[in-house]
Structures are given as C-alpha cells and as structure tokens.
mmCIF file of C-alpha atoms and ligand atoms in Angstrom:
data_model
loop_
_atom_site.group_PDB
_atom_site.id
_atom_site.type_symbol
_atom_site.label_atom_id
_atom_site.label_comp_id
_atom_site.label_asym_id
_atom_site.label_seq_id
_atom_site.Cartn_x
_atom_site.Cartn_y
_atom_site.Cartn_z
ATOM 1 C CA MET A 717 3.413 13.487 9.110
ATOM 2 C CA ILE A 718 2.015 16.565 7.392
ATOM 3 C CA ILE A 719 2.279 17.196 3.659
ATOM 4 C CA GLN A 720 2.886 20.907 3.180
ATOM 5 C CA ASN A 721 3.283 21.215 -0.570
ATOM 6 C CA VAL A 722 3.213 19.099 -3.702
ATOM 7 C CA THR A 723 4.502 20.448 -6.983
ATOM 8 C CA LEU A 724 3.702 18.526 -10.147
ATOM 9 C CA ARG A 725 5.347 19.102 -13.489
ATOM 10 C CA ASN A 726 4.196 17.141 -16.560
ATOM 11 C CA PHE A 727 2.517 14.562 -14.347
ATOM 12 C CA ARG A 728 -0.493 12.885 -16.071
ATOM 13 C CA ASN A 729 -2.795 15.782 -17.091
ATOM 14 C CA TYR A 730 -0.941 18.382 -14.944
ATOM 15 C CA LYS A 731 1.374 20.758 -16.810
ATOM 16 C CA TYR A 732 2.420 22.623 -13.679
ATOM 17 C CA SER A 733 0.648 22.790 -10.327
ATOM 18 C CA SER A 734 1.865 23.713 -6.862
ATOM 19 C CA ILE A 735 -0.525 22.853 -4.047
ATOM 20 C CA ASP A 736 -0.227 23.986 -0.424
ATOM 21 C CA PHE A 737 -2.136 21.618 1.821
ATOM 22 C CA TYR A 738 -3.806 22.318 5.154
ATOM 23 C CA GLN A 739 -2.601 20.253 8.132
ATOM 24 C CA GLY A 740 -6.118 18.835 8.688
ATOM 25 C CA MET A 741 -8.769 18.085 6.094
ATOM 26 C CA ASN A 742 -8.254 18.846 2.403
ATOM 27 C CA VAL A 743 -11.066 18.266 -0.059
ATOM 28 C CA ILE A 744 -10.365 18.029 -3.790
ATOM 29 C CA THR A 745 -13.500 18.504 -5.864
ATOM 30 C CA GLY A 746 -14.083 18.434 -9.578
ATOM 31 C CA LYS A 747 -16.022 16.707 -12.298
ATOM 32 C CA ASN A 748 -15.010 13.293 -13.648
ATOM 33 C CA ALA A 749 -11.683 12.950 -15.498
ATOM 34 C CA GLN A 750 -10.231 16.273 -14.309
ATOM 35 C CA GLY A 751 -7.196 15.043 -12.305
ATOM 36 C CA LYS A 752 -8.423 14.232 -8.762
ATOM 37 C CA THR A 753 -7.092 10.660 -8.669
ATOM 38 C CA ASN A 754 -3.973 11.733 -10.576
ATOM 39 C CA LEU A 755 -3.077 14.054 -7.693
ATOM 40 C CA LEU A 756 -3.432 11.240 -5.116
ATOM 41 C CA GLU A 757 -1.502 8.922 -7.417
ATOM 42 C CA SER A 758 1.473 11.322 -7.358
ATOM 43 C CA LEU A 759 1.579 11.036 -3.547
ATOM 44 C CA VAL A 760 1.286 7.240 -3.647
ATOM 45 C CA TYR A 761 4.136 7.239 -6.174
ATOM 46 C CA LEU A 762 6.379 9.194 -3.806
ATOM 47 C CA SER A 763 5.501 6.840 -0.973
ATOM 48 C CA LEU A 764 6.156 3.573 -2.855
ATOM 49 C CA THR A 765 8.172 4.721 -5.921
ATOM 50 C CA ARG A 766 5.442 3.152 -8.018
ATOM 51 C CA SER A 767 1.885 3.834 -8.975
ATOM 52 C CA HIS A 768 -1.068 1.952 -7.507
ATOM 53 C CA ARG A 769 -2.757 2.026 -10.936
ATOM 54 C CA ILE A 770 -0.240 1.103 -13.602
ATOM 55 C CA LEU A 771 3.031 -0.792 -14.006
ATOM 56 C CA ASP A 772 4.616 1.250 -16.784
ATOM 57 C CA ASP A 773 5.855 4.570 -15.340
ATOM 58 C CA LYS A 774 5.941 6.150 -18.820
ATOM 59 C CA GLN A 775 2.163 6.507 -18.676
ATOM 60 C CA LEU A 776 2.642 8.987 -15.824
ATOM 61 C CA ILE A 777 4.487 11.428 -18.081
ATOM 62 C CA LYS A 778 2.163 14.004 -19.606
ATOM 63 C CA LYS A 779 1.444 13.113 -23.228
ATOM 64 C CA GLY A 780 3.960 14.760 -25.555
ATOM 65 C CA GLU A 781 6.518 15.483 -22.779
ATOM 66 C CA LEU A 782 9.842 13.769 -22.030
ATOM 67 C CA PHE A 783 9.866 13.711 -18.245
ATOM 68 C CA SER A 784 7.650 14.118 -15.237
ATOM 69 C CA ASP A 785 8.587 15.642 -11.876
ATOM 70 C CA ILE A 786 6.862 15.239 -8.484
ATOM 71 C CA LYS A 787 8.216 17.224 -5.557
ATOM 72 C CA CYS A 788 6.877 17.198 -2.021
ATOM 73 C CA THR A 789 7.751 19.053 1.164
ATOM 74 C CA PHE A 790 6.420 17.586 4.367
ATOM 75 C CA LEU A 791 6.822 17.775 8.113
ATOM 76 C CA ASP A 792 8.190 14.623 9.683
ATOM 77 C CA GLY A 793 7.650 15.404 13.380
ATOM 78 C CA GLU A 794 9.310 18.786 13.826
ATOM 79 C CA LYS A 795 11.622 18.272 10.867
ATOM 80 C CA SER A 796 10.885 19.658 7.427
ATOM 81 C CA ASN A 797 11.823 17.301 4.606
ATOM 82 C CA GLU A 798 11.820 17.422 0.822
ATOM 83 C CA ILE A 799 11.684 14.511 -1.591
ATOM 84 C CA GLU A 800 11.440 14.480 -5.338
ATOM 85 C CA CYS A 801 11.097 11.999 -8.149
ATOM 86 C CA VAL A 802 11.894 12.665 -11.770
ATOM 87 C CA ILE A 803 10.465 10.074 -14.150
ATOM 88 C CA HIS A 804 12.243 9.870 -17.521
ATOM 89 C CA LEU A 805 11.492 7.724 -20.523
ATOM 90 C CA LYS A 806 14.239 5.313 -19.413
ATOM 91 C CA GLY A 807 13.811 5.254 -15.637
ATOM 92 C CA LYS A 808 13.603 7.520 -12.632
ATOM 93 C CA THR A 809 15.776 9.598 -10.346
ATOM 94 C CA LEU A 810 14.938 9.811 -6.647
ATOM 95 C CA LEU A 811 16.143 12.787 -4.636
ATOM 96 C CA VAL A 812 16.097 13.488 -0.917
ATOM 97 C CA ARG A 813 16.791 17.112 0.011
ATOM 98 C CA HIS A 814 18.092 17.659 -3.578
ATOM 99 C CA GLN A 815 20.586 14.765 -3.328
ATOM 100 C CA PRO A 816 20.064 11.699 -5.556
ATOM 101 C CA VAL A 817 19.675 8.396 -3.694
ATOM 102 C CA LYS A 818 20.849 5.147 -5.294
ATOM 103 C CA LYS A 819 18.530 2.609 -3.741
ATOM 104 C CA SER A 820 14.779 2.933 -3.672
ATOM 105 C CA SER A 821 14.894 1.264 -0.220
ATOM 106 C CA GLU A 822 16.394 4.557 1.060
ATOM 107 C CA PHE A 823 13.385 6.416 -0.316
ATOM 108 C CA VAL A 824 10.363 4.120 0.171
ATOM 109 C CA GLY A 825 8.367 5.013 3.266
ATOM 110 C CA MET A 826 9.965 8.445 3.842
ATOM 111 C CA LEU A 827 6.573 9.833 2.965
ATOM 112 C CA ASN A 828 3.978 7.549 4.455
ATOM 113 C CA VAL A 829 0.489 7.626 2.984
ATOM 114 C CA VAL A 830 -2.424 5.196 3.182
ATOM 115 C CA LEU A 831 -4.783 5.261 0.215
ATOM 116 C CA PHE A 832 -8.335 4.002 0.209
ATOM 117 C CA SER A 833 -10.006 3.817 -3.195
ATOM 118 C CA PRO A 834 -12.990 1.897 -4.613
ATOM 119 C CA ASP A 835 -10.518 -0.466 -6.376
ATOM 120 C CA ASP A 836 -9.478 -1.774 -2.962
ATOM 121 C CA LEU A 837 -12.586 -3.967 -3.011
ATOM 122 C CA ASN A 838 -10.662 -6.207 -5.430
ATOM 123 C CA ILE A 839 -8.676 -7.450 -2.446
ATOM 124 C CA PHE A 840 -11.399 -10.068 -1.875
ATOM 125 C CA SER A 841 -11.598 -11.457 -5.385
ATOM 126 C CA ASP A 842 -8.024 -11.055 -6.574
ATOM 127 C CA PHE A 843 -5.570 -13.925 -6.655
ATOM 128 C CA PRO A 844 -3.390 -14.506 -3.553
ATOM 129 C CA LYS A 845 -0.570 -12.741 -5.409
ATOM 130 C CA GLU A 846 -2.458 -9.440 -5.119
ATOM 131 C CA ARG A 847 -3.021 -9.867 -1.374
ATOM 132 C CA ARG A 848 0.660 -10.711 -0.898
ATOM 133 C CA LYS A 849 1.431 -7.514 -2.807
ATOM 134 C CA VAL A 850 -0.670 -5.538 -0.309
ATOM 135 C CA MET A 851 1.178 -7.157 2.614
ATOM 136 C CA ASP A 852 4.601 -6.640 1.044
ATOM 137 C CA GLN A 853 3.875 -3.058 0.094
ATOM 138 C CA GLU A 854 2.602 -2.055 3.526
ATOM 139 C CA ILE A 855 5.279 -3.840 5.543
ATOM 140 C CA SER A 856 8.023 -2.532 3.252
ATOM 141 C CA LYS A 857 6.933 1.042 3.962
ATOM 142 C CA ILE A 858 7.757 0.601 7.644
ATOM 143 C CA SER A 859 10.564 -1.978 7.549
ATOM 144 C CA ASN A 860 13.713 -1.718 5.484
ATOM 145 C CA THR A 861 14.798 -5.137 6.778
ATOM 146 C CA TYR A 862 11.657 -6.612 5.232
ATOM 147 C CA LEU A 863 12.217 -4.886 1.903
ATOM 148 C CA LEU A 864 15.796 -6.175 1.728
ATOM 149 C CA ALA A 865 14.868 -9.709 2.840
ATOM 150 C CA LEU A 866 12.127 -9.776 0.197
ATOM 151 C CA SER A 867 14.454 -8.679 -2.571
ATOM 152 C CA LYS A 868 17.081 -11.293 -1.538
ATOM 153 C CA PHE A 869 14.352 -13.940 -1.324
ATOM 154 C CA GLN A 870 13.210 -13.152 -4.877
ATOM 155 C CA THR A 871 16.750 -13.391 -6.269
ATOM 156 C CA THR A 872 17.368 -16.690 -4.456
ATOM 157 C CA LEU A 873 14.019 -18.101 -5.613
ATOM 158 C CA LYS A 874 14.948 -17.338 -9.228
ATOM 159 C CA GLN A 875 18.333 -19.073 -8.773
ATOM 160 C CA ARG A 876 16.649 -22.080 -7.151
ATOM 161 C CA ASN A 877 14.054 -22.387 -9.932
ATOM 162 C CA SER A 878 16.664 -22.167 -12.680
ATOM 163 C CA LEU A 879 18.747 -24.836 -10.907
ATOM 164 C CA LEU A 880 15.654 -27.063 -10.748
ATOM 165 C CA LYS A 881 15.279 -26.711 -14.529
ATOM 166 C CA GLN A 882 18.713 -28.236 -15.200
ATOM 167 C CA GLN A 883 18.987 -31.848 -16.264
ATOM 168 C CA THR A 884 21.137 -32.888 -13.328
ATOM 169 C CA VAL A 885 20.540 -30.836 -10.236
ATOM 170 C CA ASN A 886 23.612 -30.033 -8.156
ATOM 171 C CA GLN A 887 22.444 -31.151 -4.694
ATOM 172 C CA LEU A 888 25.221 -29.282 -2.842
ATOM 173 C CA LEU A 889 24.271 -26.021 -4.524
ATOM 174 C CA LEU A 890 20.614 -26.724 -3.735
ATOM 175 C CA ASP A 891 21.565 -27.249 -0.058
ATOM 176 C CA THR A 892 23.204 -23.808 0.033
ATOM 177 C CA LEU A 893 20.275 -22.132 -1.721
ATOM 178 C CA ASP A 894 17.825 -23.802 0.683
ATOM 179 C CA GLU A 895 19.765 -22.519 3.678
ATOM 180 C CA ASN A 896 19.850 -18.986 2.263
ATOM 181 C CA ILE A 897 16.228 -18.884 1.159
ATOM 182 C CA SER A 898 15.043 -20.233 4.543
ATOM 183 C CA LYS A 899 16.961 -17.470 6.334
ATOM 184 C CA TYR A 900 15.158 -14.750 4.344
ATOM 185 C CA GLU A 901 11.798 -16.494 4.634
ATOM 186 C CA PHE A 902 12.156 -16.737 8.412
ATOM 187 C CA MET A 903 12.504 -12.922 8.608
ATOM 188 C CA ILE A 904 9.606 -12.379 6.192
ATOM 189 C CA ILE A 905 7.230 -14.775 7.949
ATOM 190 C CA GLN A 906 7.836 -13.168 11.346
ATOM 191 C CA GLU A 907 7.065 -9.724 9.966
ATOM 192 C CA ARG A 908 3.996 -10.906 8.032
ATOM 193 C CA LYS A 909 2.677 -12.600 11.168
ATOM 194 C CA ASN A 910 3.217 -9.493 13.258
ATOM 195 C CA PHE A 911 1.484 -7.372 10.595
ATOM 196 C CA ILE A 912 -1.572 -9.619 10.252
ATOM 197 C CA ASP A 913 -1.967 -10.264 13.994
ATOM 198 C CA SER A 914 -1.764 -6.553 14.623
ATOM 199 C CA ILE A 915 -4.364 -5.658 11.960
ATOM 200 C CA ASP A 916 -6.576 -8.480 13.251
ATOM 201 C CA SER A 917 -6.459 -7.071 16.774
ATOM 202 C CA TYR A 918 -7.950 -3.741 15.568
ATOM 203 C CA ILE A 919 -10.260 -4.668 12.731
ATOM 204 C CA THR A 920 -13.482 -5.834 14.449
ATOM 205 C CA ASN A 921 -13.419 -2.918 16.842
ATOM 206 C CA ILE A 922 -12.985 -0.403 14.011
ATOM 207 C CA TYR A 923 -15.756 -2.094 12.016
ATOM 208 C CA HIS A 924 -18.146 -1.608 14.945
ATOM 209 C CA ARG A 925 -17.141 2.032 15.343
ATOM 210 C CA LEU A 926 -17.954 2.662 11.675
ATOM 211 C CA SER A 927 -21.225 0.748 11.497
ATOM 212 C CA ASP A 928 -23.811 -0.841 13.777
ATOM 213 C CA ASP A 929 -23.625 -4.199 11.968
ATOM 214 C CA PRO A 930 -22.771 -6.689 14.768
ATOM 215 C CA VAL A 931 -20.584 -9.071 12.716
ATOM 216 C CA ASP A 932 -17.175 -10.375 13.726
ATOM 217 C CA VAL A 933 -14.485 -9.597 11.172
ATOM 218 C CA HIS A 934 -11.039 -11.154 11.256
ATOM 219 C CA LEU A 935 -7.885 -11.333 9.192
ATOM 220 C CA LYS A 936 -5.994 -14.630 9.195
ATOM 221 C CA TYR A 937 -2.501 -15.483 8.026
ATOM 222 C CA LYS A 938 -2.236 -18.466 5.691
ATOM 223 C CA CYS A 939 1.397 -19.218 6.465
ATOM 224 C CA CYS A 940 3.368 -21.823 4.508
ATOM 225 C CA LEU A 941 4.195 -23.519 7.819
ATOM 226 C CA ASP A 942 1.643 -25.546 9.784
ATOM 227 C CA SER A 943 4.120 -26.075 12.597
ATOM 228 C CA ASP A 944 6.008 -23.545 14.774
ATOM 229 C CA ILE A 945 7.671 -20.713 12.915
ATOM 230 C CA SER A 946 11.387 -21.422 12.958
ATOM 231 C CA TYR A 947 14.296 -21.403 10.524
ATOM 232 C CA GLU A 948 14.643 -25.181 10.988
ATOM 233 C CA ASN A 949 10.997 -25.853 10.082
ATOM 234 C CA ILE A 950 11.240 -23.728 6.927
ATOM 235 C CA LEU A 951 14.402 -25.560 5.871
ATOM 236 C CA LEU A 952 12.625 -28.847 6.551
ATOM 237 C CA GLY A 953 9.707 -27.676 4.384
ATOM 238 C CA HIS A 954 12.086 -27.163 1.444
ATOM 239 C CA ARG A 955 13.860 -30.494 2.083
ATOM 240 C CA ASN A 956 10.543 -32.414 2.284
ATOM 241 C CA ASN A 957 9.434 -30.944 -1.052
ATOM 242 C CA ARG A 958 12.809 -31.354 -2.777
ATOM 243 C CA GLN A 959 11.974 -34.477 -4.769
ATOM 244 C CA LYS A 960 8.674 -33.002 -5.974
ATOM 245 C CA ASP A 961 10.437 -29.719 -6.866
ATOM 246 C CA ILE A 962 13.060 -31.564 -8.934
ATOM 247 C CA GLU A 963 10.341 -33.471 -10.796
ATOM 248 C CA ASN A 964 8.238 -30.338 -11.467
ATOM 249 C CA HIS A 965 11.231 -27.968 -11.982
ATOM 250 C CA VAL A 966 9.756 -25.360 -9.631
ATOM 251 C CA THR A 967 9.814 -24.399 -5.928
ATOM 252 C CA SER A 968 6.515 -25.528 -4.431
ATOM 253 C CA PHE A 969 6.988 -24.568 -0.783
ATOM 254 C CA GLY A 970 7.602 -21.091 0.584
ATOM 255 C CA ILE A 971 6.399 -17.570 1.248
ATOM 256 C CA HIS A 972 5.576 -17.016 -2.443
ATOM 257 C CA ARG A 973 2.576 -19.317 -1.937
ATOM 258 C CA GLU A 974 1.158 -17.595 1.150
ATOM 259 C CA ASP A 975 -2.078 -15.654 1.543
ATOM 260 C CA MET A 976 -4.119 -13.625 4.024
ATOM 261 C CA LEU A 977 -7.810 -14.331 4.381
ATOM 262 C CA PHE A 978 -10.659 -12.179 5.601
ATOM 263 C CA GLU A 979 -13.264 -13.938 7.735
ATOM 264 C CA MET A 980 -16.737 -12.885 8.816
ATOM 265 C CA ASN A 981 -18.249 -14.707 11.777
ATOM 266 C CA HIS A 982 -15.416 -17.240 11.376
ATOM 267 C CA GLU A 983 -16.278 -18.131 7.776
ATOM 268 C CA PRO A 984 -14.480 -16.969 4.627
ATOM 269 C CA LEU A 985 -15.838 -13.462 4.101
ATOM 270 C CA ILE A 986 -15.944 -13.775 0.318
ATOM 271 C CA GLN A 987 -18.574 -16.514 0.605
ATOM 272 C CA ILE A 988 -21.031 -14.820 2.962
ATOM 273 C CA SER A 989 -20.695 -11.044 2.959
ATOM 274 C CA SER A 990 -22.800 -8.447 1.167
ATOM 275 C CA GLN A 991 -21.232 -5.763 -1.024
ATOM 276 C CA GLY A 992 -21.706 -3.190 1.765
ATOM 277 C CA GLN A 993 -20.049 -5.488 4.313
ATOM 278 C CA LYS A 994 -17.091 -5.980 1.984
ATOM 279 C CA ARG A 995 -16.768 -2.215 1.631
ATOM 280 C CA MET A 996 -16.874 -1.728 5.438
ATOM 281 C CA THR A 997 -14.331 -4.520 5.927
ATOM 282 C CA VAL A 998 -11.816 -3.066 3.519
ATOM 283 C CA LEU A 999 -12.339 0.383 5.018
ATOM 284 C CA SER A 1000 -11.765 -1.083 8.515
ATOM 285 C CA PHE A 1001 -8.655 -2.818 7.158
ATOM 286 C CA LYS A 1002 -7.306 0.530 5.949
ATOM 287 C CA MET A 1003 -8.106 2.221 9.262
ATOM 288 C CA ALA A 1004 -6.369 -0.647 11.097
ATOM 289 C CA LEU A 1005 -3.406 -0.082 8.789
ATOM 290 C CA LEU A 1006 -3.251 3.546 9.919
ATOM 291 C CA ASN A 1007 -3.099 2.320 13.553
ATOM 292 C CA PHE A 1008 -0.448 -0.260 12.696
ATOM 293 C CA ILE A 1009 1.815 2.230 10.885
ATOM 294 C CA THR A 1010 1.383 4.844 13.631
ATOM 295 C CA LYS A 1011 2.298 2.286 16.308
ATOM 296 C CA GLN A 1012 5.317 0.946 14.445
ATOM 297 C CA THR A 1013 6.788 4.253 13.278
ATOM 298 C CA HIS A 1014 5.460 6.619 15.973
ATOM 299 C CA LYS A 1015 4.353 8.841 13.092
ATOM 300 C CA GLN A 1016 0.897 9.338 11.657
ATOM 301 C CA PRO A 1017 0.595 8.546 7.945
ATOM 302 C CA VAL A 1018 -1.424 10.833 5.696
ATOM 303 C CA LEU A 1019 -4.811 9.402 4.716
ATOM 304 C CA LEU A 1020 -5.878 9.621 1.067
ATOM 305 C CA LEU A 1021 -9.548 8.872 0.365
ATOM 306 C CA ASP A 1022 -10.297 8.608 -3.337
ATOM 307 C CA ASP A 1023 -13.970 8.976 -4.154
ATOM 308 C CA VAL A 1024 -14.942 6.933 -1.126
ATOM 309 C CA LEU A 1025 -17.640 9.048 0.496
ATOM 310 C CA SER A 1026 -20.155 8.584 -2.312
ATOM 311 C CA GLU A 1027 -20.026 4.826 -1.718
ATOM 312 C CA LEU A 1028 -21.105 5.111 1.930
ATOM 313 C CA ASP A 1029 -24.450 6.055 3.420
ATOM 314 C CA TYR A 1030 -24.696 9.382 5.253
ATOM 315 C CA GLY A 1031 -24.241 7.922 8.782
ATOM 316 C CA ARG A 1032 -21.127 5.998 7.792
ATOM 317 C CA GLN A 1033 -19.628 8.975 5.966
ATOM 318 C CA LYS A 1034 -19.982 11.030 9.169
ATOM 319 C CA LYS A 1035 -18.547 8.321 11.408
ATOM 320 C CA LEU A 1036 -15.558 7.849 9.087
ATOM 321 C CA ILE A 1037 -14.749 11.552 8.993
ATOM 322 C CA GLU A 1038 -15.155 11.843 12.783
ATOM 323 C CA MET A 1039 -12.807 8.901 13.271
ATOM 324 C CA VAL A 1040 -9.989 10.206 11.083
ATOM 325 C CA SER A 1041 -10.216 13.989 10.987
ATOM 326 C CA LYS A 1042 -8.894 14.619 14.522
ATOM 327 C CA SER A 1043 -5.828 12.396 14.221
ATOM 328 C CA TYR A 1044 -4.693 12.442 10.605
ATOM 329 C CA GLN A 1045 -4.095 14.838 7.778
ATOM 330 C CA CYS A 1046 -6.638 13.781 5.133
ATOM 331 C CA ILE A 1047 -6.804 14.440 1.412
ATOM 332 C CA ILE A 1048 -10.230 13.514 0.096
ATOM 333 C CA THR A 1049 -11.446 13.563 -3.482
ATOM 334 C CA THR A 1050 -15.120 13.886 -4.311
ATOM 335 C CA THR A 1051 -17.337 15.132 -7.111
ATOM 336 C CA GLU A 1052 -19.830 16.616 -4.593
ATOM 337 C CA ILE A 1053 -19.002 17.919 -1.105
ATOM 338 C CA PRO A 1054 -21.425 16.356 1.406
ATOM 339 C CA GLU A 1055 -23.424 18.922 3.486
ATOM 340 C CA PHE A 1056 -22.043 17.811 6.859
ATOM 341 C CA LEU A 1057 -18.447 18.329 5.703
ATOM 342 C CA LYS A 1058 -19.069 21.994 4.979
ATOM 343 C CA ASN A 1059 -18.880 22.828 8.714
ATOM 344 C CA GLU A 1060 -15.468 21.224 9.173
ATOM 345 C CA ASN A 1061 -12.234 23.173 9.262
ATOM 346 C CA MET A 1062 -10.806 22.361 5.896
ATOM 347 C CA LYS A 1063 -9.279 23.607 2.695
ATOM 348 C CA ILE A 1064 -11.233 23.066 -0.518
ATOM 349 C CA PHE A 1065 -9.545 22.757 -3.905
ATOM 350 C CA LYS A 1066 -11.212 22.697 -7.263
ATOM 351 C CA VAL A 1067 -9.661 20.720 -10.144
ATOM 352 C CA ALA A 1068 -10.529 21.328 -13.767
ATOM 353 C CA ASP A 1069 -8.497 19.883 -16.632
ATOM 354 C CA GLY A 1070 -5.298 19.512 -14.608
ATOM 355 C CA ASN A 1071 -5.512 22.929 -12.981
ATOM 356 C CA ILE A 1072 -6.007 23.209 -9.244
ATOM 357 C CA ILE A 1073 -7.216 26.245 -7.390
ATOM 358 C CA ASN A 1074 -7.771 26.749 -3.688
ATOM 359 C CA THR A 1075 -11.336 27.999 -3.480
ATOM 360 C CA THR A 1076 -12.603 30.279 -0.735
ATOM 361 C CA GLY A 1077 -15.247 27.695 0.251
ATOM 362 C CA GLY A 1078 -13.294 26.140 3.157
ATOM 363 C CA ASN A 1079 -12.975 27.505 6.686
ATOM 364 C CA VAL A 1080 -9.182 27.843 6.689
HETATM 365 N N1 LIG B 116 -0.068 10.709 -19.324
HETATM 366 C C1 LIG B 116 -1.137 11.516 -19.435
HETATM 367 N N2 LIG B 116 -1.059 12.675 -20.128
HETATM 368 C C2 LIG B 116 -2.120 13.511 -20.235
HETATM 369 N N3 LIG B 116 -3.303 13.260 -19.684
HETATM 370 C C3 LIG B 116 -3.458 12.113 -18.978
HETATM 371 C C4 LIG B 116 -2.375 11.191 -18.819
HETATM 372 N N4 LIG B 116 -2.808 10.150 -18.073
HETATM 373 C C5 LIG B 116 -4.108 10.409 -17.788
HETATM 374 N N5 LIG B 116 -4.503 11.584 -18.322
HETATM 375 C C6 LIG B 116 -5.841 12.218 -18.222
HETATM 376 O O1 LIG B 116 -6.181 12.402 -16.861
HETATM 377 C C7 LIG B 116 -7.591 12.387 -16.759
HETATM 378 C C8 LIG B 116 -8.050 11.442 -15.663
HETATM 379 O O2 LIG B 116 -7.687 11.975 -14.466
HETATM 380 P P1 LIG B 116 -8.179 11.316 -13.093
HETATM 381 O O3 LIG B 116 -8.124 9.831 -13.169
HETATM 382 O O4 LIG B 116 -7.378 11.974 -12.037
HETATM 383 O O5 LIG B 116 -9.695 11.779 -13.077
HETATM 384 P P2 LIG B 116 -10.631 12.045 -11.810
HETATM 385 O O6 LIG B 116 -10.750 13.527 -11.633
HETATM 386 O O7 LIG B 116 -10.178 11.250 -10.663
HETATM 387 O O8 LIG B 116 -11.998 11.503 -12.395
HETATM 388 P P3 LIG B 116 -13.137 10.557 -11.734
HETATM 389 O O9 LIG B 116 -14.026 11.463 -10.933
HETATM 390 O O10 LIG B 116 -13.833 10.029 -12.949
HETATM 391 O O11 LIG B 116 -12.451 9.494 -10.948
HETATM 392 C C9 LIG B 116 -8.164 11.887 -18.064
HETATM 393 O O12 LIG B 116 -8.718 12.978 -18.745
HETATM 394 C C10 LIG B 116 -6.939 11.338 -18.767
HETATM 395 O O13 LIG B 116 -7.040 11.431 -20.153
HETATM 396 MG MG1 LIG B 117 -10.832 9.445 -9.859
#
C-alpha cells in the first residue's frame, strides 16, 4: 500500500494542505507544536475512523470552523483508490471513490497504517481494557468478520446485563442470550488467539534484530477459557457463572474480561524490564504487527513513526530504519533529522504552524 496524496481541510491546525508522498521514506520535520503528529493522526483517522488521541471528533475540526475534511489517494496493489472523511459537528460522512458508505465496517482497514508513538509505552501499565482495545483495533483492520462479531457481542452483552438487573430474571431469555453471545465469543476468541500466537512467533526474533540484548520476549493470551476453545465450553462458562451473575447483576465470564500479557524471560515484563527494554518490546510488537498484517492481507501497511527516533540510541535508530525502509512506505516525524538518514532516498517536508512544504533537502 502506498499513500500518494493527503489533502487536509480544517483539520486541527491545518487550514488547507495537500501533500504528495514519496513511495519510500518521508520525513516530516518541524519544531514542537507545529502539526507533525496532527498529520499522522489524520492518516490514523482514515484507517480506523477514529483518532488514536481523543474520543470527541469535534476536537479535530480547526477552531472556529464547522467541518473538517481528510482526503487520501493511495495505491492498493496496482489499483488507485480514494477515500475521504468529512467530520461535522454532529457526526461524520465516509466516502469511497466519492460515494458515501453507510457502515464504517466498509471503510475501516481500506487504508492500512501502523502507528508507533511514544504513547504506545502505556500498553504495559494501562488497564486490560486498553490492551483489548489494541487487539480489537488491529484485528478489526484486517477482519470484517471480527468487527461484526465484536459489535454483535457488545449489543448482546448489554442486553444480558440489563436482563440480569431485573428483579426476576427470565431464564429462557437468558438461555437464548447465552447461546448467541457464546457464538460471537467463539469467533472472537479464535481470531484473538491467531493474532497473539502470530505476533508471539515473530516478536523475539525482531527484538534481537533491533538490539543485541539477549532476552526472550513473548506475548501471551489470557483467554477466558482454561479448557479447549469451543462453543460448548464458552456456553458452559456462562452457565457455570449464571447464579453469580444473577446475584451481582453483571456478566462475569467472557471475552470482555480477557487480556494479553508481555513476558520477558518467562516472567511478566512489567515487573522486570527496564524502560529501554519496554521501548524495544513495544517497537518489536509494532514490527511484528506489520508482518502479521502483511501476511493476512498480502498487502504492506504504511508505517507511521511519530517522534520515535529521538528515543532510541544511534545504533538502534539505524537498525530500525534498515529493517523497515526497504519493505514499507514510512512517514516519520522528527524535530531533528539524524545524520545517517540524510543519505537515504527520501522526501523531506517541513511543517510550520500547519503549513507543509516539501524542502529540497531529500534525494528524491
Ligand atoms: N482543533 C484545533 N484547531 C486548531 N489548532 C489545533 C487544534 N487541535 C490542535 N491544534 C494545535 O495543533 C498544534 C499541535 O500539533 P501537533 O500535536 O501535531 O504538534 P507536533 O508538531 O507533533 O509537536 P511535538 O513535536 O511537540 O510533538 C498545537 O499548536 C495545537 O494548539
Ligand atoms: Mg508530536
């Protein structure tokens, strides 16, 4: 996948900007608070139909304006594609090749990007909910079945919880809800397991390619089932917890209680790793994600690196760029361009106060 152009209108601090990207490395430079992350955020928004930074889309509209518009043309294999999102004060309109689409599931994942930013370090300290969000977000980008199963699961969970809050619980209705919810959870668990096993199979190897630290890093699935993954076992899980659920008025068993855990040398990583090791682990996780998406979709996602280089030592910066620059289109933001990057074939852009210009500094 190659992003050819992004046009922003009234997005964050951009009034109007049209940016033509190079198929390889693109470096966005500029002082603090000029619009570097905002540009990456617009691409994340098109990929997920939501921002990675905020929940309220209205904050994306330039102050004093009534709407915001992000348009992107990209190559999907040989095919040129165009997607657009208009954010209004009361919602958003998604367009594919100028035609509005009704469901965001038809839009999510058309443009596939993987972002790595310093905030990703929170993955270790956040609550399980945040790690489930990472799983759900990444799997949804490559699997529509997952996205639909997840949305049906959430609706059914709400119905089940409101039934549990009633004074007399209709057991027949609960039976039906349990059968439905177990069906969706079975699909979700299989996909989560495939995702985590796949990432786990790449992560240690990538870690060792990026650094000479000889630790073993793993990602483990904390599934709600201890036994074999089957529809029957999930249903049994709900049945076994039914009495407790009725007493507490809430669903205690299920995929909404799951987690994924990072381990270092077979111990919980959070307990034993240094700050640098955490940074390398999350970077390896993101690189493994690139492999996973490429394998599943047969298309390379675009890699967005937000202010990441300054956090790594010189050797690791070089290894990271060597690893990704041959295979992926990269958009990198940085306040200072490292010396070694200046020899690469790349396009350099300078951002100042929401204005972007392609400088003559790059080699393309
Ligand atoms: N809705 C908005 N309307 C106008 N300006 C906005 C809006 N939202 C954010 N901004 C402005 O965007 C700027 C921040 O942009 P951004 O986060 O992209 O900075 P950056 O270049 O990545 O900086 P840093 O190097 O510090 O990370 C701030 O000046 C902020 O006030
Ligand atoms: Mg920034």
